[in-house]
mmCIF file with all atom_site columns, C-alpha atoms in Angstrom:
data_model
loop_
_atom_site.group_PDB
_atom_site.id
_atom_site.type_symbol
_atom_site.label_atom_id
_atom_site.label_alt_id
_atom_site.label_comp_id
_atom_site.label_asym_id
_atom_site.label_entity_id
_atom_site.label_seq_id
_atom_site.pdbx_PDB_ins_code
_atom_site.Cartn_x
_atom_site.Cartn_y
_atom_site.Cartn_z
_atom_site.occupancy
_atom_site.B_iso_or_equiv
_atom_site.pdbx_formal_charge
_atom_site.auth_seq_id
_atom_site.auth_comp_id
_atom_site.auth_asym_id
_atom_site.auth_atom_id
_atom_site.pdbx_PDB_model_num
ATOM 1   C CA . MET A 1 1   ? 49.053  38.974  -50.443 1.00 50.00 ? 82  MET A CA 1
ATOM 2   C CA . THR A 1 2   ? 45.407  39.206  -51.510 1.00 56.00 ? 83  THR A CA 1
ATOM 3   C CA . LYS A 1 3   ? 42.669  39.937  -49.178 1.00 55.00 ? 84  LYS A CA 1
ATOM 4   C CA . GLU A 1 4   ? 40.920  36.605  -50.130 1.00 57.00 ? 85  GLU A CA 1
ATOM 5   C CA . ARG A 1 5   ? 44.472  34.635  -49.316 1.00 52.00 ? 86  ARG A CA 1
ATOM 6   C CA . ALA A 1 6   ? 44.841  36.312  -46.063 1.00 51.00 ? 87  ALA A CA 1
ATOM 7   C CA . THR A 1 7   ? 41.243  35.345  -44.983 1.00 50.00 ? 88  THR A CA 1
ATOM 8   C CA . ARG A 1 8   ? 42.079  31.803  -45.785 1.00 50.00 ? 89  ARG A CA 1
ATOM 9   C CA . ARG A 1 9   ? 45.298  31.856  -43.915 1.00 54.00 ? 90  ARG A CA 1
ATOM 10  C CA . PHE A 1 10  ? 43.614  33.283  -40.843 1.00 49.00 ? 91  PHE A CA 1
ATOM 11  C CA . ALA A 1 11  ? 40.756  30.734  -40.791 1.00 46.00 ? 92  ALA A CA 1
ATOM 12  C CA . PHE A 1 12  ? 43.320  27.763  -41.473 1.00 49.00 ? 93  PHE A CA 1
ATOM 13  C CA . SER A 1 13  ? 45.396  29.011  -38.666 1.00 51.00 ? 94  SER A CA 1
ATOM 14  C CA . ALA A 1 14  ? 42.148  29.371  -36.430 1.00 45.00 ? 95  ALA A CA 1
ATOM 15  C CA . VAL A 1 15  ? 41.515  25.999  -36.993 1.00 44.00 ? 96  VAL A CA 1
ATOM 16  C CA . LEU A 1 16  ? 44.988  24.962  -36.136 1.00 44.00 ? 97  LEU A CA 1
ATOM 17  C CA . ALA A 1 17  ? 44.896  26.558  -32.841 1.00 49.00 ? 98  ALA A CA 1
ATOM 18  C CA . ALA A 1 18  ? 41.431  25.359  -32.097 1.00 49.00 ? 99  ALA A CA 1
ATOM 19  C CA . ILE A 1 19  ? 42.928  21.871  -32.727 1.00 55.00 ? 100 ILE A CA 1
ATOM 20  C CA . ALA A 1 20  ? 45.990  22.520  -30.662 1.00 52.00 ? 101 ALA A CA 1
ATOM 21  C CA . PHE A 1 21  ? 44.127  23.863  -27.817 1.00 53.00 ? 102 PHE A CA 1
ATOM 22  C CA . SER A 1 22  ? 41.118  21.064  -27.839 1.00 51.00 ? 103 SER A CA 1
ATOM 23  C CA . ALA A 1 23  ? 43.726  18.323  -27.783 1.00 48.00 ? 104 ALA A CA 1
ATOM 24  C CA . PRO A 1 24  ? 44.819  18.829  -24.252 1.00 49.00 ? 105 PRO A CA 1
ATOM 25  C CA . ILE A 1 25  ? 41.395  19.670  -23.072 1.00 47.00 ? 106 ILE A CA 1
ATOM 26  C CA . ALA A 1 26  ? 40.243  16.179  -24.488 1.00 44.00 ? 107 ALA A CA 1
ATOM 27  C CA . ALA A 1 27  ? 42.947  14.150  -23.135 1.00 47.00 ? 108 ALA A CA 1
ATOM 28  C CA . GLN A 1 28  ? 42.696  16.102  -19.817 1.00 45.00 ? 109 GLN A CA 1
ATOM 29  C CA . ALA A 1 29  ? 38.887  14.831  -19.962 1.00 45.00 ? 110 ALA A CA 1
ATOM 30  C CA . GLN A 1 30  ? 39.987  11.421  -20.521 1.00 49.00 ? 111 GLN A CA 1
ATOM 31  C CA . SER A 1 31  ? 42.555  11.504  -17.929 1.00 54.00 ? 112 SER A CA 1
ATOM 32  C CA . SER A 1 32  ? 40.067  12.971  -15.221 1.00 68.00 ? 113 SER A CA 1
ATOM 33  C CA . THR A 1 33  ? 38.231  9.352   -14.848 1.00 80.00 ? 114 THR A CA 1
ATOM 34  C CA . PRO A 1 34  ? 39.924  7.531   -12.194 1.00 88.00 ? 115 PRO A CA 1
ATOM 35  C CA . PRO A 1 35  ? 41.225  4.436   -12.844 1.00 92.00 ? 116 PRO A CA 1
ATOM 36  C CA . LEU A 1 36  ? 39.554  1.343   -11.684 1.00 93.00 ? 117 LEU A CA 1
ATOM 37  C CA . SER A 1 37  ? 40.129  0.117   -7.771  1.00 92.00 ? 118 SER A CA 1
ATOM 38  C CA . VAL A 1 38  ? 41.342  -3.298  -7.291  1.00 92.00 ? 119 VAL A CA 1
ATOM 39  C CA . ASP A 1 39  ? 38.092  -4.369  -6.126  1.00 92.00 ? 120 ASP A CA 1
ATOM 40  C CA . GLU A 1 40  ? 36.260  -2.677  -9.235  1.00 93.00 ? 121 GLU A CA 1
ATOM 41  C CA . ILE A 1 41  ? 38.799  -4.707  -11.503 1.00 93.00 ? 122 ILE A CA 1
ATOM 42  C CA . ARG A 1 42  ? 37.612  -7.842  -9.485  1.00 93.00 ? 123 ARG A CA 1
ATOM 43  C CA . PHE A 1 43  ? 34.029  -7.049  -10.052 1.00 94.00 ? 124 PHE A CA 1
ATOM 44  C CA . CYS A 1 44  ? 34.470  -6.387  -13.771 1.00 94.00 ? 125 CYS A CA 1
ATOM 45  C CA . MET A 1 45  ? 36.843  -9.537  -14.149 1.00 94.00 ? 126 MET A CA 1
ATOM 46  C CA . CYS A 1 46  ? 33.898  -11.485 -12.616 1.00 94.00 ? 127 CYS A CA 1
ATOM 47  C CA . GLN A 1 47  ? 31.505  -9.965  -15.047 1.00 95.00 ? 128 GLN A CA 1
ATOM 48  C CA . GLN A 1 48  ? 33.406  -10.888 -17.911 1.00 94.00 ? 129 GLN A CA 1
ATOM 49  C CA . GLN A 1 49  ? 33.650  -14.611 -16.759 1.00 93.00 ? 130 GLN A CA 1
ATOM 50  C CA . GLN A 1 50  ? 29.731  -14.470 -16.275 1.00 93.00 ? 131 GLN A CA 1
ATOM 51  C CA . ILE A 1 51  ? 29.202  -13.234 -19.863 1.00 94.00 ? 132 ILE A CA 1
ATOM 52  C CA . ASP A 1 52  ? 32.004  -15.587 -20.958 1.00 94.00 ? 133 ASP A CA 1
ATOM 53  C CA . ALA A 1 53  ? 30.175  -18.676 -19.313 1.00 92.00 ? 134 ALA A CA 1
ATOM 54  C CA . SER A 1 54  ? 26.654  -17.595 -20.414 1.00 92.00 ? 135 SER A CA 1
ATOM 55  C CA . ARG A 1 55  ? 27.421  -17.029 -24.138 1.00 95.00 ? 136 ARG A CA 1
ATOM 56  C CA . PRO A 1 56  ? 27.577  -20.729 -25.202 1.00 95.00 ? 137 PRO A CA 1
ATOM 57  C CA . GLU A 1 57  ? 24.394  -21.713 -23.422 1.00 93.00 ? 138 GLU A CA 1
ATOM 58  C CA . LEU A 1 58  ? 22.649  -18.938 -24.819 1.00 95.00 ? 139 LEU A CA 1
ATOM 59  C CA . ASP A 1 59  ? 24.089  -19.802 -28.575 1.00 96.00 ? 140 ASP A CA 1
ATOM 60  C CA . ALA A 1 60  ? 23.109  -23.124 -28.380 1.00 95.00 ? 141 ALA A CA 1
ATOM 61  C CA . LEU A 1 61  ? 19.676  -22.250 -27.139 1.00 95.00 ? 142 LEU A CA 1
ATOM 62  C CA . ARG A 1 62  ? 19.473  -19.754 -29.912 1.00 95.00 ? 143 ARG A CA 1
ATOM 63  C CA . ALA A 1 63  ? 20.369  -22.574 -32.396 1.00 96.00 ? 144 ALA A CA 1
ATOM 64  C CA . MET A 1 64  ? 17.861  -24.764 -30.886 1.00 96.00 ? 145 MET A CA 1
ATOM 65  C CA . VAL A 1 65  ? 15.257  -22.177 -31.122 1.00 96.00 ? 146 VAL A CA 1
ATOM 66  C CA . THR A 1 66  ? 15.776  -21.365 -34.682 1.00 96.00 ? 147 THR A CA 1
ATOM 67  C CA . GLU A 1 67  ? 16.397  -24.935 -35.662 1.00 97.00 ? 148 GLU A CA 1
ATOM 68  C CA . ARG A 1 68  ? 12.682  -25.768 -34.314 1.00 96.00 ? 149 ARG A CA 1
ATOM 69  C CA . GLN A 1 69  ? 10.905  -22.731 -36.045 1.00 96.00 ? 150 GLN A CA 1
ATOM 70  C CA . MET A 1 70  ? 12.534  -23.760 -39.308 1.00 97.00 ? 151 MET A CA 1
ATOM 71  C CA . SER A 1 71  ? 11.162  -27.152 -38.574 1.00 96.00 ? 152 SER A CA 1
ATOM 72  C CA . LEU A 1 72  ? 7.807   -25.903 -37.764 1.00 96.00 ? 153 LEU A CA 1
ATOM 73  C CA . ALA A 1 73  ? 7.656   -23.744 -40.816 1.00 97.00 ? 154 ALA A CA 1
ATOM 74  C CA . GLN A 1 74  ? 8.560   -26.751 -42.936 1.00 96.00 ? 155 GLN A CA 1
ATOM 75  C CA . ARG A 1 75  ? 6.069   -29.039 -41.614 1.00 96.00 ? 156 ARG A CA 1
ATOM 76  C CA . GLU A 1 76  ? 3.600   -26.332 -42.022 1.00 96.00 ? 157 GLU A CA 1
ATOM 77  C CA . GLY A 1 77  ? 4.463   -26.302 -45.583 1.00 96.00 ? 158 GLY A CA 1
ATOM 78  C CA . GLU A 1 78  ? 4.446   -30.075 -45.936 1.00 95.00 ? 159 GLU A CA 1
ATOM 79  C CA . ILE A 1 79  ? 0.993   -29.975 -44.701 1.00 95.00 ? 160 ILE A CA 1
ATOM 80  C CA . GLU A 1 80  ? -0.474  -27.314 -46.723 1.00 95.00 ? 161 GLU A CA 1
ATOM 81  C CA . ALA A 1 81  ? 1.034   -28.792 -49.801 1.00 94.00 ? 162 ALA A CA 1
ATOM 82  C CA . PHE A 1 82  ? -0.577  -32.260 -48.790 1.00 93.00 ? 163 PHE A CA 1
ATOM 83  C CA . ARG A 1 83  ? -3.859  -30.977 -47.994 1.00 91.00 ? 164 ARG A CA 1
ATOM 84  C CA . VAL A 1 84  ? -4.567  -29.439 -51.730 1.00 91.00 ? 165 VAL A CA 1
ATOM 85  C CA . THR A 1 85  ? -3.734  -32.509 -52.909 1.00 91.00 ? 166 THR A CA 1
ATOM 86  C CA . VAL A 1 86  ? -6.106  -35.103 -50.645 1.00 88.00 ? 167 VAL A CA 1
ATOM 87  C CA . SER A 1 87  ? -9.388  -35.940 -51.852 1.00 88.00 ? 168 SER A CA 1
ATOM 88  C CA . PRO A 1 88  ? -12.060 -35.561 -49.190 1.00 87.00 ? 169 PRO A CA 1
ATOM 89  C CA . ASP A 1 89  ? -13.062 -39.247 -49.286 1.00 91.00 ? 170 ASP A CA 1
ATOM 90  C CA . ASP A 1 90  ? -9.396  -40.332 -48.783 1.00 92.00 ? 171 ASP A CA 1
ATOM 91  C CA . LEU A 1 91  ? -9.455  -41.573 -44.923 1.00 93.00 ? 172 LEU A CA 1
ATOM 92  C CA . LEU A 1 92  ? -6.044  -42.452 -44.787 1.00 94.00 ? 173 LEU A CA 1
ATOM 93  C CA . ALA A 1 93  ? -4.631  -39.373 -46.268 1.00 93.00 ? 174 ALA A CA 1
ATOM 94  C CA . GLN A 1 94  ? -6.946  -37.291 -43.867 1.00 93.00 ? 175 GLN A CA 1
ATOM 95  C CA . GLU A 1 95  ? -5.201  -39.413 -40.739 1.00 94.00 ? 176 GLU A CA 1
ATOM 96  C CA . GLN A 1 96  ? -1.718  -38.388 -42.201 1.00 95.00 ? 177 GLN A CA 1
ATOM 97  C CA . ILE A 1 97  ? -2.768  -34.865 -42.153 1.00 94.00 ? 178 ILE A CA 1
ATOM 98  C CA . LYS A 1 98  ? -4.097  -35.237 -38.661 1.00 95.00 ? 179 LYS A CA 1
ATOM 99  C CA . ARG A 1 99  ? -0.535  -36.733 -37.905 1.00 96.00 ? 180 ARG A CA 1
ATOM 100 C CA . MET A 1 100 ? 1.220   -34.022 -39.592 1.00 96.00 ? 181 MET A CA 1
ATOM 101 C CA . ILE A 1 101 ? -0.753  -31.552 -37.707 1.00 96.00 ? 182 ILE A CA 1
ATOM 102 C CA . TYR A 1 102 ? -0.316  -33.033 -34.194 1.00 97.00 ? 183 TYR A CA 1
ATOM 103 C CA . GLU A 1 103 ? 3.749   -33.078 -35.062 1.00 96.00 ? 184 GLU A CA 1
ATOM 104 C CA . ALA A 1 104 ? 3.438   -29.338 -35.960 1.00 97.00 ? 185 ALA A CA 1
ATOM 105 C CA . ASN A 1 105 ? 1.784   -28.759 -32.772 1.00 97.00 ? 186 ASN A CA 1
ATOM 106 C CA . GLN A 1 106 ? 4.113   -30.709 -30.517 1.00 96.00 ? 187 GLN A CA 1
ATOM 107 C CA . ILE A 1 107 ? 6.957   -28.535 -32.230 1.00 96.00 ? 188 ILE A CA 1
ATOM 108 C CA . ARG A 1 108 ? 4.875   -25.281 -31.688 1.00 96.00 ? 189 ARG A CA 1
ATOM 109 C CA . ASP A 1 109 ? 4.058   -25.823 -27.961 1.00 96.00 ? 190 ASP A CA 1
ATOM 110 C CA . MET A 1 110 ? 7.638   -26.825 -27.479 1.00 95.00 ? 191 MET A CA 1
ATOM 111 C CA . LEU A 1 111 ? 8.519   -23.494 -28.396 1.00 95.00 ? 192 LEU A CA 1
ATOM 112 C CA . ARG A 1 112 ? 5.789   -21.577 -26.864 1.00 96.00 ? 193 ARG A CA 1
ATOM 113 C CA . ARG A 1 113 ? 6.047   -23.454 -23.779 1.00 95.00 ? 194 ARG A CA 1
ATOM 114 C CA . ASP A 1 114 ? 9.722   -24.130 -23.166 1.00 93.00 ? 195 ASP A CA 1
ATOM 115 C CA . LEU A 1 115 ? 12.324  -22.985 -25.458 1.00 94.00 ? 196 LEU A CA 1
ATOM 116 C CA . THR A 1 116 ? 11.039  -19.405 -26.343 1.00 94.00 ? 197 THR A CA 1
ATOM 117 C CA . PRO A 1 117 ? 10.518  -18.616 -22.467 1.00 94.00 ? 198 PRO A CA 1
ATOM 118 C CA . ASN A 1 118 ? 14.007  -20.009 -21.527 1.00 94.00 ? 199 ASN A CA 1
ATOM 119 C CA . TYR A 1 119 ? 15.601  -18.327 -24.365 1.00 95.00 ? 200 TYR A CA 1
ATOM 120 C CA . TYR A 1 120 ? 14.210  -14.870 -23.368 1.00 94.00 ? 201 TYR A CA 1
ATOM 121 C CA . ALA A 1 121 ? 15.041  -15.216 -19.726 1.00 94.00 ? 202 ALA A CA 1
ATOM 122 C CA . ILE A 1 122 ? 18.865  -16.346 -20.460 1.00 93.00 ? 203 ILE A CA 1
ATOM 123 C CA . SER A 1 123 ? 18.966  -13.758 -23.115 1.00 95.00 ? 204 SER A CA 1
ATOM 124 C CA . ARG A 1 124 ? 17.429  -11.178 -20.948 1.00 96.00 ? 205 ARG A CA 1
ATOM 125 C CA . THR A 1 125 ? 20.348  -12.023 -18.085 1.00 94.00 ? 206 THR A CA 1
ATOM 126 C CA . PHE A 1 126 ? 22.817  -12.039 -20.413 1.00 95.00 ? 207 PHE A CA 1
ATOM 127 C CA . ASN A 1 127 ? 22.147  -8.611  -21.855 1.00 96.00 ? 208 ASN A CA 1
ATOM 128 C CA . GLU A 1 128 ? 21.744  -7.224  -18.190 1.00 96.00 ? 209 GLU A CA 1
ATOM 129 C CA . THR A 1 129 ? 25.321  -8.300  -17.347 1.00 94.00 ? 210 THR A CA 1
ATOM 130 C CA . VAL A 1 130 ? 26.744  -7.006  -20.529 1.00 96.00 ? 211 VAL A CA 1
ATOM 131 C CA . THR A 1 131 ? 24.937  -3.571  -19.826 1.00 96.00 ? 212 THR A CA 1
ATOM 132 C CA . VAL A 1 132 ? 26.558  -3.546  -16.208 1.00 95.00 ? 213 VAL A CA 1
ATOM 133 C CA . TYR A 1 133 ? 29.868  -4.280  -17.718 1.00 95.00 ? 214 TYR A CA 1
ATOM 134 C CA . ASN A 1 134 ? 29.804  -1.672  -20.230 1.00 95.00 ? 215 ASN A CA 1
ATOM 135 C CA . GLU A 1 135 ? 28.632  0.976   -17.724 1.00 93.00 ? 216 GLU A CA 1
ATOM 136 C CA . HIS A 1 136 ? 31.389  0.046   -15.074 1.00 92.00 ? 217 HIS A CA 1
ATOM 137 C CA . CYS A 1 137 ? 34.134  -1.343  -17.132 1.00 93.00 ? 218 CYS A CA 1
ATOM 138 C CA . ALA A 1 138 ? 34.390  -0.819  -20.627 1.00 90.00 ? 219 ALA A CA 1
ATOM 139 C CA . ASN A 1 139 ? 36.855  1.880   -21.706 1.00 88.00 ? 220 ASN A CA 1
ATOM 140 C CA . ARG A 1 140 ? 37.748  2.376   -18.183 1.00 90.00 ? 221 ARG A CA 1
ATOM 141 C CA . ARG A 1 141 ? 41.633  2.874   -17.271 1.00 92.00 ? 222 ARG A CA 1
ATOM 142 C CA . MET A 1 142 ? 43.364  -0.169  -15.222 1.00 91.00 ? 223 MET A CA 1
ATOM 143 C CA . ILE A 1 143 ? 46.656  -0.086  -13.566 1.00 91.00 ? 224 ILE A CA 1
ATOM 144 C CA . ALA A 1 144 ? 48.961  -3.155  -14.446 1.00 92.00 ? 225 ALA A CA 1
ATOM 145 C CA . THR A 1 145 ? 49.618  -3.670  -10.684 1.00 92.00 ? 226 THR A CA 1
ATOM 146 C CA . ASP A 1 146 ? 45.960  -3.582  -9.411  1.00 91.00 ? 227 ASP A CA 1
ATOM 147 C CA . VAL A 1 147 ? 45.247  -6.094  -12.247 1.00 91.00 ? 228 VAL A CA 1
ATOM 148 C CA . ASN A 1 148 ? 47.827  -8.341  -11.091 1.00 92.00 ? 229 ASN A CA 1
ATOM 149 C CA . ALA A 1 149 ? 46.560  -7.905  -7.469  1.00 90.00 ? 230 ALA A CA 1
ATOM 150 C CA . ALA A 1 150 ? 42.883  -8.616  -8.584  1.00 89.00 ? 231 ALA A CA 1
ATOM 151 C CA . LYS A 1 151 ? 43.854  -11.870 -10.459 1.00 90.00 ? 232 LYS A CA 1
ATOM 152 C CA . SER A 1 152 ? 45.797  -13.107 -7.350  1.00 90.00 ? 233 SER A CA 1
ATOM 153 C CA . ASN A 1 153 ? 42.983  -13.785 -5.281  1.00 85.00 ? 234 ASN A CA 1
ATOM 154 C CA . LEU A 1 154 ? 39.997  -13.589 -7.756  1.00 88.00 ? 235 LEU A CA 1
ATOM 155 C CA . ALA A 1 155 ? 36.912  -15.557 -6.872  1.00 87.00 ? 236 ALA A CA 1
ATOM 156 C CA . CYS A 1 156 ? 33.836  -15.300 -8.616  1.00 87.00 ? 237 CYS A CA 1
ATOM 157 C CA . VAL A 1 157 ? 30.684  -16.849 -8.498  1.00 79.00 ? 238 VAL A CA 1
ATOM 158 C CA . VAL A 1 158 ? 29.257  -17.729 -11.823 1.00 66.00 ? 239 VAL A CA 1
ATOM 159 C CA . VAL A 1 159 ? 25.723  -17.926 -11.698 1.00 66.00 ? 240 VAL A CA 1
ATOM 160 C CA . GLN A 1 160 ? 23.948  -19.978 -14.497 1.00 61.00 ? 241 GLN A CA 1
ATOM 161 C CA . PRO A 1 161 ? 20.890  -18.605 -15.632 1.00 54.00 ? 242 PRO A CA 1
#
């Protein structure tokens, strides 16, 4: 056997040994986290219910905000396109532009006053709930009998934002 081949074989053996020794350590580290208790499982189930209950409202509000933003952008584009064609002497066209500007301002005010702050508040609450769930519940072991016990008398209060 050549020296180069012996070195490669030794390196390969060292890699295999490292893998073999690290696997039990990784498994041991994973199993050192205790499984969730019945109360913790209940908490996690309630958090999941809160997330599931909030998601449709958040999605609907997001769609509404997006639709109003697109509507506003379209209205502003129409105003600008109409403005360049209007003669300063055409009072009827000027009144039409004023109406269009008023409508655009109404949409803008609705976004600023109602929709956007409401969307951000619901989104913030939703994200906080998801963060709590991820910190306490995600990737944690649950024992089936404890899950069944938690389900048997689960009483969650789903808070609507």
